[in-house]
Amino acid sequence: FPSHDICKIERDRDTKGSRNGKAILNEEQVKEIKLLILSGKTNKELSEKYNVGNHIISNIRHERNWKHVKVN
């Protein structure tokens, strides 16, 4: 680990998902979104359903965010 990663872990600053104060969605919603993506829903449909921007859904779809949420 680079030293800054160790510091984040030691200080519990590695806030993923809904533990991040700026999170709009929670883990359960993201899991639902990932399942709906697999079923063929579009970013537009999902962004309207969850009242978030298209870029939020796109980031989930391309695993830029919420990588820790698994759909298995």
Short mmCIF file of C-alpha atoms in Angstrom, two decimals:
data_model
loop_
_atom_site.label_atom_id
_atom_site.label_comp_id
_atom_site.label_asym_id
_atom_site.label_seq_id
_atom_site.Cartn_x
_atom_site.Cartn_y
_atom_site.Cartn_z
CA PHE A 1 0.00 0.00 0.00
CA PRO A 2 1.18 3.54 -0.61
CA SER A 3 1.56 5.39 2.67
CA HIS A 4 -1.54 7.56 2.13
CA ASP A 5 -3.70 4.41 1.74
CA ILE A 6 -2.41 3.08 5.06
CA CYS A 7 -3.23 6.37 6.74
CA LYS A 8 -6.79 6.31 5.33
CA ILE A 9 -7.28 2.76 6.60
CA GLU A 10 -5.78 3.48 10.01
CA ARG A 11 -7.91 6.60 10.44
CA ASP A 12 -11.03 4.94 8.94
CA ARG A 13 -11.16 7.57 6.20
CA ASP A 14 -11.74 5.06 3.45
CA THR A 15 -15.45 5.86 3.39
CA LYS A 16 -17.12 3.87 0.65
CA GLY A 17 -20.72 3.95 -0.35
CA SER A 18 -23.33 5.28 2.01
CA ARG A 19 -20.69 5.88 4.69
CA ASN A 20 -19.57 8.79 2.53
CA GLY A 21 -21.49 11.87 3.65
CA LYS A 22 -22.05 12.98 0.06
CA ALA A 23 -23.62 9.70 -1.08
CA ILE A 24 -26.99 10.05 -2.80
CA LEU A 25 -27.69 6.33 -2.98
CA ASN A 26 -27.25 3.47 -0.53
CA GLU A 27 -25.84 -0.01 -1.10
CA GLU A 28 -29.26 -1.63 -1.52
CA GLN A 29 -30.27 0.87 -4.19
CA VAL A 30 -26.99 0.38 -6.03
CA LYS A 31 -27.47 -3.39 -5.95
CA GLU A 32 -30.95 -2.91 -7.46
CA ILE A 33 -29.52 -0.57 -10.10
CA LYS A 34 -26.83 -3.10 -11.03
CA LEU A 35 -29.46 -5.81 -11.43
CA LEU A 36 -31.62 -3.52 -13.55
CA ILE A 37 -28.60 -2.66 -15.71
CA LEU A 38 -28.07 -6.39 -16.28
CA SER A 39 -31.72 -6.73 -17.28
CA GLY A 40 -31.27 -4.08 -19.98
CA LYS A 41 -32.54 -0.86 -18.42
CA THR A 42 -31.05 2.36 -19.80
CA ASN A 43 -29.21 5.03 -17.85
CA LYS A 44 -32.07 7.43 -18.52
CA GLU A 45 -34.70 5.04 -17.16
CA LEU A 46 -32.66 4.39 -14.02
CA SER A 47 -31.71 8.01 -13.42
CA GLU A 48 -35.40 8.97 -13.56
CA LYS A 49 -36.43 6.11 -11.27
CA TYR A 50 -33.80 6.93 -8.62
CA ASN A 51 -33.88 10.70 -9.14
CA VAL A 52 -30.16 11.01 -9.88
CA GLY A 53 -28.18 12.30 -12.85
CA ASN A 54 -27.33 10.11 -15.82
CA HIS A 55 -23.66 10.37 -14.87
CA ILE A 56 -24.34 8.65 -11.53
CA ILE A 57 -25.85 5.63 -13.30
CA SER A 58 -23.10 5.67 -15.92
CA ASN A 59 -20.44 5.59 -13.20
CA ILE A 60 -22.16 2.61 -11.58
CA ARG A 61 -22.54 0.86 -14.95
CA HIS A 62 -18.84 1.28 -15.78
CA GLU A 63 -17.74 0.52 -12.19
CA ARG A 64 -16.14 3.91 -11.61
CA ASN A 65 -18.10 4.08 -8.36
CA TRP A 66 -19.65 1.54 -5.99
CA LYS A 67 -17.22 -1.23 -7.03
CA HIS A 68 -17.54 -2.77 -3.57
CA VAL A 69 -21.24 -3.57 -4.11
CA LYS A 70 -21.52 -7.02 -5.68
CA VAL A 71 -24.61 -8.50 -7.34
CA ASN A 72 -23.93 -12.18 -6.61
#
